[in-house]
Short mmCIF file of C-alpha atoms and ligand atoms in Angstrom, two decimals:
data_model
loop_
_atom_site.label_atom_id
_atom_site.label_comp_id
_atom_site.label_asym_id
_atom_site.label_seq_id
_atom_site.Cartn_x
_atom_site.Cartn_y
_atom_site.Cartn_z
CA MET A 1286 -0.23 -0.05 0.16
CA LYS A 1287 1.14 3.29 -0.75
CA LYS A 1288 1.74 6.09 2.12
CA VAL A 1289 -0.33 9.56 1.19
CA TYR A 1290 0.15 12.40 4.38
CA THR A 1291 -1.48 15.53 4.31
CA CYS A 1292 -1.35 17.92 6.77
CA PHE A 1293 -4.09 19.84 8.64
CA CYS A 1294 -3.79 23.36 10.78
CA THR A 1295 -7.58 23.93 11.15
CA ASP A 1296 -10.36 23.84 13.79
CA VAL A 1297 -12.93 22.81 11.72
CA ILE A 1298 -13.15 19.97 9.69
CA HIS A 1299 -15.40 21.41 6.73
CA GLU A 1300 -15.70 20.09 3.29
CA GLY A 1301 -12.99 21.31 1.68
CA HIS A 1302 -10.86 18.98 4.20
CA LEU A 1303 -13.11 15.98 3.67
CA ASN A 1304 -12.58 16.41 -0.55
CA ILE A 1305 -8.63 16.53 0.88
CA ILE A 1306 -9.20 13.40 2.56
CA ALA A 1307 -11.09 11.66 -0.54
CA GLU A 1308 -8.45 12.72 -3.29
CA ALA A 1309 -5.85 10.83 -1.01
CA LYS A 1310 -7.69 7.94 -0.43
CA LYS A 1311 -7.14 7.60 -4.29
CA TYR A 1312 -3.96 6.58 -4.13
CA GLY A 1313 -2.98 4.89 -0.76
CA GLU A 1314 -3.39 4.87 2.65
CA VAL A 1315 -3.90 8.16 4.51
CA TYR A 1316 -1.49 9.62 7.24
CA VAL A 1317 -2.78 13.30 8.65
CA GLY A 1318 -0.45 15.39 10.41
CA VAL A 1319 -1.69 18.16 13.22
CA LEU A 1320 0.56 21.08 12.96
CA THR A 1321 1.41 22.13 16.60
CA ASP A 1322 0.26 25.34 18.11
CA GLU A 1323 3.78 26.91 18.08
CA ALA A 1324 3.90 25.77 14.30
CA MET A 1325 0.69 27.38 13.01
CA ILE A 1326 1.10 30.90 15.36
CA ARG A 1327 4.17 31.52 13.30
CA PHE A 1328 2.30 31.77 9.63
CA ASN A 1329 -1.61 30.96 10.49
CA ARG A 1330 -4.37 32.56 12.76
CA PHE A 1331 -4.07 31.69 16.53
CA PRO A 1332 -6.26 28.30 16.80
CA VAL A 1333 -9.32 28.65 18.17
CA LEU A 1334 -9.21 24.92 19.61
CA ASN A 1335 -5.69 24.10 21.29
CA PHE A 1336 -3.45 21.47 19.93
CA GLU A 1337 -4.98 18.72 21.56
CA GLU A 1338 -8.45 19.41 20.83
CA ARG A 1339 -7.37 19.73 17.20
CA LEU A 1340 -5.87 16.38 17.20
CA LYS A 1341 -8.90 14.82 18.58
CA LEU A 1342 -10.97 16.56 15.67
CA VAL A 1343 -8.70 14.64 13.11
CA LYS A 1344 -8.76 10.82 14.73
CA LYS A 1345 -12.54 11.26 14.49
CA ILE A 1346 -11.83 11.80 10.51
CA LYS A 1347 -13.13 8.18 8.78
CA GLY A 1348 -10.43 6.49 6.91
CA VAL A 1349 -7.44 7.87 8.00
CA LYS A 1350 -4.92 5.43 8.90
CA GLU A 1351 -3.21 7.31 11.51
CA VAL A 1352 -2.51 10.94 12.49
CA LEU A 1353 0.69 12.31 13.34
CA VAL A 1354 2.55 15.71 14.64
CA GLN A 1355 3.94 17.85 12.59
CA ASP A 1356 6.02 20.35 14.79
CA ASP A 1357 7.37 22.56 11.67
CA ILE A 1358 5.34 23.99 8.76
CA MET A 1359 8.35 23.02 6.88
CA TYR A 1360 7.91 18.99 6.17
CA ASP A 1361 11.49 17.65 6.43
CA LYS A 1362 10.89 15.87 9.66
CA VAL A 1363 7.69 13.99 9.13
CA VAL A 1364 8.87 13.14 5.58
CA GLU A 1365 12.36 11.67 7.00
CA LYS A 1366 10.04 9.54 9.25
CA LEU A 1367 6.81 8.70 7.45
CA HIS A 1368 9.01 8.45 3.96
CA PRO A 1369 4.93 9.00 2.25
CA ASP A 1370 4.65 8.43 -1.77
CA TYR A 1371 2.30 11.34 -2.06
CA ILE A 1372 1.77 14.55 -0.07
CA VAL A 1373 -1.10 16.27 -0.74
CA HIS A 1374 -2.12 19.83 -0.49
CA GLY A 1375 -4.76 22.47 -1.82
CA ASP A 1376 -3.44 24.07 -4.94
CA ASN A 1377 -3.27 27.59 -2.82
CA TRP A 1378 0.02 26.69 -1.97
CA LYS A 1379 1.49 27.09 -5.39
CA SER A 1380 1.16 30.92 -5.03
CA GLY A 1381 2.08 33.71 -1.75
CA TYR A 1382 4.13 32.82 1.19
CA MET A 1383 3.06 29.12 0.87
CA LYS A 1384 4.95 28.68 -1.81
CA ALA A 1385 7.66 28.13 -0.21
CA VAL A 1386 6.29 25.49 1.91
CA ARG A 1387 5.50 23.72 -1.42
CA ASP A 1388 9.32 24.60 -2.82
CA ASN A 1389 10.40 22.61 0.35
CA VAL A 1390 8.25 19.57 -0.17
CA GLU A 1391 8.96 19.24 -3.77
CA LYS A 1392 12.47 19.47 -2.88
CA LEU A 1393 12.34 16.26 -0.56
CA LEU A 1394 10.17 14.14 -2.53
CA SER A 1395 12.35 14.39 -5.85
CA ALA A 1396 15.25 13.05 -3.56
CA TYR A 1397 13.47 9.29 -3.64
CA GLY A 1398 11.03 9.92 -6.48
CA GLY A 1399 7.75 10.86 -4.56
CA THR A 1400 5.00 13.18 -5.85
CA ILE A 1401 2.85 16.19 -5.02
CA VAL A 1402 -1.00 16.38 -5.56
CA ASP A 1403 -2.29 19.54 -5.44
CA VAL A 1404 -6.13 19.55 -5.13
CA PRO A 1405 -8.30 21.89 -6.16
CA TYR A 1406 -9.07 24.76 -2.87
CA THR A 1407 -12.63 24.37 -1.71
CA TYR A 1408 -13.23 28.25 -1.41
CA ASN A 1409 -17.20 28.54 -1.77
CA GLU A 1410 -19.64 30.57 0.24
CA ASN A 1411 -19.91 27.86 3.13
CA VAL A 1412 -16.16 27.46 3.50
CA LYS A 1413 -16.04 31.33 3.63
CA ARG A 1414 -18.73 31.49 5.89
CA ILE A 1415 -16.67 29.32 8.37
CA ASP A 1416 -13.35 31.06 7.58
CA ALA A 1417 -15.27 34.26 8.92
CA GLN A 1418 -16.79 32.97 11.72
CA MET A 1419 -13.35 31.79 13.25
CA LYS A 1420 -12.07 35.26 12.37
CA GLU A 1421 -14.74 36.81 13.96
CA LYS A 1422 -14.53 34.86 17.39
CA LEU A 1423 -11.03 35.60 17.69
CA ALA A 1424 -11.90 39.04 17.60
CA MET A 1425 -14.11 38.70 20.57
CA PRO A 1426 -13.04 40.21 23.78
CA GLU A 1427 -13.07 36.60 25.76
CA TYR A 1428 -10.96 35.21 23.16
CA ARG A 1429 -8.74 38.38 22.27
CA ARG A 1430 -8.07 39.17 25.85
CA LYS A 1431 -6.54 36.11 27.17
CA ARG A 1432 -4.35 35.60 23.87
CA LEU A 1433 -0.95 37.54 25.28
CA ARG A 1434 -0.93 35.10 28.04
CA GLN A 1435 -1.07 32.60 25.82
CA LEU A 1436 1.77 33.67 23.36
CA ILE A 1437 4.07 34.38 26.22
CA LYS A 1438 3.65 30.49 26.91
CA LEU A 1439 4.15 29.55 23.21
CA ARG A 1440 6.77 32.00 22.06
CA PRO A 1441 10.06 32.44 22.35
CA ILE A 1442 9.55 36.30 22.18
CA VAL A 1443 5.95 37.76 21.68
CA LYS A 1444 7.14 40.41 18.58
CA THR A 1445 4.39 43.14 19.11
CA LEU A 1446 3.91 46.46 16.44
CA GLU A 1447 2.97 50.00 17.07
CA VAL A 1448 -0.55 50.31 15.65
CA HIS A 1449 -2.87 53.43 15.24
CA SER A 1450 -5.46 53.32 12.85
CA GLY A 1451 -7.45 50.60 10.92
CA LEU A 1452 -4.86 50.57 8.61
CA THR A 1453 -1.85 49.99 10.46
CA GLY A 1454 -3.86 47.53 12.48
CA LEU A 1455 -4.33 45.46 8.91
CA ILE A 1456 -0.55 45.84 8.31
CA ALA A 1457 0.00 43.93 11.90
CA GLU A 1458 -2.78 41.58 11.57
CA LYS A 1459 -1.60 40.02 7.90
CA THR A 1460 2.33 40.76 7.08
CA ILE A 1461 3.59 37.41 6.60
CA VAL A 1462 7.23 36.69 5.79
CA GLU A 1463 8.81 33.80 4.62
CA HIS A 1464 12.73 34.61 4.90
CA ASN A 1465 15.35 31.69 4.50
CA GLY A 1466 12.40 29.16 5.21
CA GLU A 1467 11.64 30.37 8.38
CA PHE A 1468 7.56 32.28 8.39
CA ASP A 1469 7.32 35.06 10.68
CA GLN A 1470 4.56 37.40 11.56
CA PHE A 1471 3.69 39.96 14.54
CA ASP A 1472 1.91 38.22 17.45
CA ALA A 1473 0.41 41.27 19.41
CA MET A 1474 -0.17 45.13 18.64
CA TRP A 1475 0.90 48.01 20.73
CA VAL A 1476 -1.50 51.07 20.90
CA SER A 1477 1.58 53.72 21.56
CA SER A 1478 0.60 56.95 23.37
CA LEU A 1479 3.57 58.48 20.98
CA CYS A 1480 2.34 57.47 17.66
CA ASP A 1481 -1.62 57.73 18.66
CA SER A 1482 -0.94 61.43 19.84
CA THR A 1483 1.39 61.80 16.71
CA ALA A 1484 -1.07 60.67 14.09
CA LYS A 1485 -3.38 62.96 15.47
CA GLY A 1486 -0.88 65.99 15.71
CA LYS A 1487 -0.61 66.05 18.88
CA PRO A 1488 2.73 66.00 21.33
CA ASP A 1489 2.71 63.15 23.82
CA ILE A 1490 1.67 64.52 26.89
CA GLU A 1491 -1.28 63.08 28.24
CA LEU A 1492 -3.34 65.58 25.77
CA VAL A 1493 -5.30 62.84 24.12
CA ASP A 1494 -7.98 61.95 26.38
CA MET A 1495 -8.94 58.74 27.03
CA THR A 1496 -12.09 58.44 24.99
CA SER A 1497 -10.14 59.27 22.21
CA ARG A 1498 -7.31 56.44 22.85
CA PHE A 1499 -10.45 54.36 22.92
CA ARG A 1500 -11.70 55.01 19.67
CA THR A 1501 -8.41 54.35 18.17
CA ILE A 1502 -8.48 50.85 20.23
CA ASP A 1503 -11.83 50.14 18.55
CA ASP A 1504 -11.06 51.02 15.21
CA VAL A 1505 -7.92 48.70 15.04
CA MET A 1506 -10.11 46.14 16.75
CA GLU A 1507 -12.83 46.37 14.04
CA VAL A 1508 -10.38 44.73 11.59
CA THR A 1509 -7.78 42.84 13.68
CA THR A 1510 -7.67 39.40 15.79
CA LYS A 1511 -4.16 40.14 17.52
CA PRO A 1512 -3.81 40.96 21.36
CA ILE A 1513 -3.75 44.30 22.17
CA ILE A 1514 -1.41 46.26 24.33
CA PHE A 1515 -2.39 49.80 25.29
CA ASP A 1516 -0.07 52.43 26.50
CA GLY A 1517 -1.76 53.63 29.68
CA ASP A 1518 1.14 56.71 29.98
CA THR A 1519 1.13 57.13 33.80
CA GLY A 1520 -2.38 55.83 34.51
CA GLY A 1521 -3.39 59.25 35.46
CA LEU A 1522 -4.80 59.47 38.72
CA THR A 1523 -5.27 56.22 40.62
CA GLU A 1524 -9.40 57.17 40.98
CA HIS A 1525 -9.07 57.55 37.03
CA PHE A 1526 -6.73 54.12 36.40
CA VAL A 1527 -9.31 51.88 38.00
CA TYR A 1528 -12.10 53.10 35.27
CA THR A 1529 -9.40 52.77 32.38
CA VAL A 1530 -8.78 49.42 33.55
CA ARG A 1531 -12.70 48.19 33.40
CA SER A 1532 -12.92 49.73 30.19
CA LEU A 1533 -10.03 47.98 28.41
CA GLU A 1534 -10.70 44.66 30.15
CA ARG A 1535 -14.24 44.86 28.49
CA MET A 1536 -13.40 45.88 25.48
CA GLY A 1537 -10.94 43.01 25.08
CA VAL A 1538 -7.56 44.50 25.47
CA SER A 1539 -4.82 42.34 26.63
CA ALA A 1540 -2.63 44.63 28.63
CA VAL A 1541 -1.76 48.14 29.73
CA ILE A 1542 1.37 49.29 30.67
CA ILE A 1543 1.87 52.02 32.91
CA GLU A 1544 5.01 54.37 33.44
CA ASP A 1545 6.18 55.05 37.01
CA LYS A 1546 6.15 59.22 36.16
CA THR A 1547 3.83 61.86 37.68
CA GLY A 1548 2.91 65.53 36.76
CA LEU A 1549 2.93 66.67 33.04
CA LYS A 1550 4.58 63.26 31.09
CA LYS A 1551 7.04 63.74 28.42
CA ASN A 1552 7.57 61.41 26.12
CA SER A 1553 10.69 58.99 27.47
CA LEU A 1554 13.16 58.92 24.80
CA PHE A 1555 13.67 63.10 25.59
CA GLY A 1556 15.29 61.51 28.82
CA THR A 1557 16.55 64.45 31.02
CA GLU A 1558 16.78 67.05 28.25
CA VAL A 1559 13.10 67.93 29.65
CA GLU A 1560 11.61 68.17 33.03
CA GLN A 1561 10.17 64.50 34.37
CA THR A 1562 9.40 63.77 37.57
CA GLN A 1563 9.16 59.79 38.48
CA ASP A 1564 6.90 58.79 41.23
CA THR A 1565 7.39 57.65 44.40
CA ILE A 1566 7.32 54.15 44.90
CA GLU A 1567 4.68 53.74 47.34
CA HIS A 1568 2.04 55.87 44.99
CA PHE A 1569 3.05 53.66 42.28
CA CYS A 1570 2.47 50.64 43.97
CA GLU A 1571 -0.85 52.03 45.10
CA LYS A 1572 -2.05 52.52 41.36
CA ILE A 1573 -1.19 48.99 40.66
CA SER A 1574 -3.07 47.91 43.34
CA ALA A 1575 -6.14 49.51 43.19
CA GLY A 1576 -5.93 48.64 39.16
CA LYS A 1577 -5.52 45.03 39.91
CA LYS A 1578 -8.47 45.27 42.64
CA VAL A 1579 -10.92 46.30 39.90
CA GLN A 1580 -10.03 44.08 37.18
CA LEU A 1581 -12.18 41.03 36.65
CA THR A 1582 -11.10 38.33 34.54
CA ASP A 1583 -7.76 36.68 35.28
CA ASP A 1584 -6.77 37.19 31.56
CA PHE A 1585 -5.86 41.25 31.45
CA MET A 1586 -2.38 42.19 32.72
CA ILE A 1587 -1.23 45.55 34.38
CA VAL A 1588 2.42 46.40 33.68
CA ALA A 1589 4.56 48.26 35.44
CA ARG A 1590 7.09 50.44 33.50
CA ILE A 1591 9.80 51.81 35.29
CA GLU A 1592 11.73 54.81 33.92
CA SER A 1593 14.68 54.71 36.22
CA LEU A 1594 17.34 54.15 33.43
CA ILE A 1595 15.39 57.02 31.48
CA LEU A 1596 16.05 59.19 34.03
CA GLU A 1597 19.56 58.35 35.10
CA ARG A 1598 18.81 57.27 38.69
CA GLY A 1599 21.04 53.80 38.16
CA MET A 1600 20.02 50.51 38.51
CA GLU A 1601 19.64 49.68 41.66
CA ASP A 1602 16.71 51.83 41.97
CA ALA A 1603 15.47 50.24 39.16
CA LEU A 1604 15.29 46.86 40.62
CA THR A 1605 13.98 47.97 44.04
CA ARG A 1606 11.46 49.03 41.94
CA ALA A 1607 10.89 46.14 40.09
CA ARG A 1608 10.56 44.07 43.14
CA ALA A 1609 8.02 46.61 44.61
CA TYR A 1610 5.91 46.75 41.67
CA VAL A 1611 5.80 42.89 41.49
CA LYS A 1612 4.80 42.62 45.20
CA ALA A 1613 1.75 45.09 44.63
CA GLY A 1614 0.88 43.03 41.91
CA ALA A 1615 2.11 43.83 38.58
CA ASP A 1616 1.80 40.96 35.93
CA GLY A 1617 4.78 42.37 34.11
CA ILE A 1618 7.88 44.80 34.11
CA MET A 1619 8.83 47.19 31.36
CA ILE A 1620 12.23 48.42 31.32
CA HIS A 1621 13.11 51.24 29.26
CA SER A 1622 16.44 52.73 28.31
CA ARG A 1623 17.41 55.61 25.55
CA LYS A 1624 20.84 54.17 25.15
CA LYS A 1625 21.85 53.05 21.81
CA ASP A 1626 24.43 50.44 23.37
CA PRO A 1627 21.85 47.56 24.96
CA ALA A 1628 24.05 46.70 27.62
CA GLU A 1629 22.13 48.39 30.74
CA ILE A 1630 18.75 46.69 29.77
CA LEU A 1631 20.79 43.45 29.21
CA GLU A 1632 22.02 44.01 32.93
CA PHE A 1633 18.45 45.08 34.32
CA CYS A 1634 17.25 41.67 32.86
CA ASP A 1635 19.90 39.30 34.08
CA LYS A 1636 19.84 40.47 37.33
CA PHE A 1637 15.86 40.52 37.48
CA ARG A 1638 15.98 37.02 36.25
CA GLU A 1639 18.18 35.68 38.98
CA GLU A 1640 15.59 36.76 41.74
CA ASN A 1641 12.36 36.55 39.51
CA LYS A 1642 11.86 33.62 36.96
CA ASP A 1643 8.83 34.41 35.80
CA THR A 1644 7.35 37.94 35.63
CA PRO A 1645 7.26 38.74 32.03
CA ILE A 1646 9.69 41.55 31.05
CA VAL A 1647 8.53 43.73 27.92
CA VAL A 1648 11.67 45.56 26.14
CA VAL A 1649 10.80 48.60 23.41
CA PRO A 1650 14.64 48.40 21.43
CA SER A 1651 13.63 52.20 19.98
CA SER A 1652 17.35 53.42 20.69
CA PHE A 1653 19.15 50.24 21.36
CA ASN A 1654 17.89 48.72 18.18
CA THR A 1655 20.86 46.53 17.48
CA ILE A 1656 19.67 43.76 19.45
CA THR A 1657 18.33 40.74 18.02
CA GLU A 1658 15.00 39.24 19.03
CA ALA A 1659 17.04 36.20 19.72
CA GLU A 1660 19.23 38.12 22.10
CA LEU A 1661 16.62 39.29 24.02
CA ALA A 1662 15.01 36.09 24.70
CA ALA A 1663 18.19 34.69 25.89
CA HIS A 1664 18.34 37.38 28.34
CA GLY A 1665 14.76 36.62 29.54
CA VAL A 1666 12.63 39.05 27.94
CA ASN A 1667 9.47 37.76 26.89
CA ILE A 1668 7.37 40.71 24.73
CA VAL A 1669 9.71 42.96 22.22
CA ILE A 1670 7.78 46.35 21.13
CA TYR A 1671 8.80 47.55 18.22
CA ALA A 1672 7.26 50.94 19.20
CA ASN A 1673 7.27 53.57 16.31
CA GLN A 1674 8.66 52.33 13.31
CA LEU A 1675 4.85 52.14 11.46
CA THR A 1676 4.56 55.63 12.23
CA ARG A 1677 8.34 57.32 11.22
CA SER A 1678 8.41 54.80 7.79
CA ALA A 1679 5.55 56.27 6.82
CA PHE A 1680 5.77 60.20 7.49
CA PRO A 1681 9.04 60.81 5.07
CA ALA A 1682 7.56 58.65 2.47
CA MET A 1683 4.34 61.23 2.60
CA GLU A 1684 6.26 64.16 3.11
CA GLU A 1685 8.38 63.32 0.04
CA THR A 1686 5.24 62.56 -2.30
CA ALA A 1687 3.66 66.11 -0.85
CA LYS A 1688 6.99 67.75 -1.70
CA ASP A 1689 7.46 66.08 -5.54
CA ILE A 1690 3.98 66.97 -6.30
CA LEU A 1691 4.29 70.80 -5.27
CA LYS A 1692 7.88 70.52 -7.39
CA TYR A 1693 6.24 69.35 -10.46
CA HIS A 1694 3.20 70.73 -10.47
CA ARG A 1695 1.44 66.87 -11.10
CA ALA A 1696 1.80 63.54 -9.89
CA LYS A 1697 2.95 61.20 -12.88
CA GLU A 1698 6.68 61.67 -10.72
CA VAL A 1699 5.70 60.34 -7.73
CA ASP A 1700 3.44 57.33 -9.10
CA SER A 1701 6.67 54.66 -9.50
CA ARG A 1702 6.34 54.47 -5.81
CA LEU A 1703 2.86 54.42 -4.69
CA MET A 1704 0.66 51.48 -4.11
CA PRO A 1705 -1.44 50.58 -7.55
CA ILE A 1706 -5.13 52.24 -7.10
CA LYS A 1707 -6.22 48.69 -7.76
CA ASP A 1708 -4.41 47.34 -4.59
CA ILE A 1709 -5.32 49.89 -2.77
CA ILE A 1710 -9.01 49.52 -3.18
CA SER A 1711 -8.89 46.05 -2.84
CA LEU A 1712 -6.94 45.83 0.71
CA ILE A 1713 -9.95 45.84 2.68
CA GLU A 1714 -12.06 43.06 2.23
CA GLU A 1715 -15.84 43.60 1.44
CA LEU A 1716 -18.09 41.71 3.40
C1 SPV B 1233 5.15 55.32 23.32
O1 SPV B 1233 5.29 54.45 22.21
O2 SPV B 1233 4.41 55.75 23.28
C2 SPV B 1233 6.13 54.61 24.31
C3 SPV B 1233 7.29 54.11 24.12
O3 SPV B 1233 6.07 54.70 25.41
S1 SPV B 1233 8.74 55.36 24.12
O4 SPV B 1233 8.36 56.04 22.95
O5 SPV B 1233 9.93 54.75 23.81
O6 SPV B 1233 8.21 56.31 25.42
MG1 MG B 1234 3.97 56.46 25.23
#
C-alpha cells in the first residue's frame, strides 16, 4: 500500500478537508499531520481550539490510517519519518508565502521519487462563512484578551508592532514573511501614546484623552484579531486608572502598561533633556494595586514600566522598583532605556531574572535597536515592542510625495513609488 500524507492546521473540518481526504484515499493509505500551536502561529491565525482538541478532531475523520504531529511548517522531519509516496495539499500553496512550503516538499520528495498532488482549493460560500466565523470568534473580547498570556507561553518572544488606525492594524494583522525557510508574523499590537498622539498632530503629553484613545482601539479591533497592549502613559490619577482598567478589560484589550512618572508626562525618549518626575514607589504601588483590585478576569495584565534608567537614577533604583511593583501585583515589568547600547537593559534583565524567573519582561528597543529578538529572549525578555517604526516610516514617505507634487505640478513623477490604485481599493475585504 502506498503512503499518502496531508497536513491540517484547522479548527474545523469542513468539506474542503474532506475533499482532500477523499482525493488522498485514491492514492493509498492516508496519514494526516496536525500542526502544533507553536508552528501554526508563525504563519497562520491563532487556533481557536488548542492542539489536543485539534488532534481529537482529526482522529475522528473516517478512513485515516494514522494521525501524526507535525511541529514545523516545513515537512523535513515528517518526510524523514514517514517517507510518504504522495503529499496532498490544496492548490492554494502554489502562490503567495505558502509557495515556499510547496518548494520545500517538492525538494524533499524529488530525493526519492515521491509525488505532490495539488487538489483544487475548495473556497465556496460555506467555507468562506466558516472562515469568517473563526476570525470573528478570535476578535471577540473573551478570546482576544487572554491571547497575550497564551502567546507568552507559546512564543520564545512575543513580537509586537505599533498600530494607531485600522490601516496600521491591518498591516500588523496580515503581514507574513518567509525568509530562508522560516515564517514569521507579528503576535500582538501596541497602541502607542506617542504614535496615537502624533497621528492626531498632538504632543505625547497625555493630551489625547482616554475616550479618543479608546476610539483608536476600537478602529483597530474592528479589523483585527491579534491581542492589544495599550500604552496607558502614567495611568493618570489612581481614581481614574481603575475606570480605565475596567474599560480596557471589557473591550478585550490584553494588557495596559503604565509608567512610574507623575505630573506632566513627556515622552521618555527626551530623557533628562526635559523635566520629568518619577513617581514614588509607594504611590505607584498603590496605583498598581488599585488596578489589580478592580479587574474582573484573570486574563488582563497590568505591566509596570520603570523609568529609572531613562531618568538616570541607576540600576539599583530600577531593581528596587521592579521588586516593589511585582509585590504590588504587577503582571509584568517593562524596563526602558534611551541608550544606543543595550548593555544596561541586558544587565537589568539578567539581575531581575536571577531573583524572579517568571514575571514577564517587556522591552522597547527604539534606541538600542541593534539587539536581536533571539538575544533579548536569551536574557529573559518575553515581549518586544516595535513602538514607533510604522509611523516613522510613513511620515517621510508621505512628505516626500507631497514635496514632489509641489515641485513637478503633477503626480506622474511620484507614481512609480505608489501602491497601485487596484491594490489599495482591494486592500480592505468587503463583506
Ligand atoms: C510610546 O510608544 O508611546 C512609548 C514608548 O511610550 S517610548 O516612546 O519609547 O516612550
Ligand atoms: Mg508612550
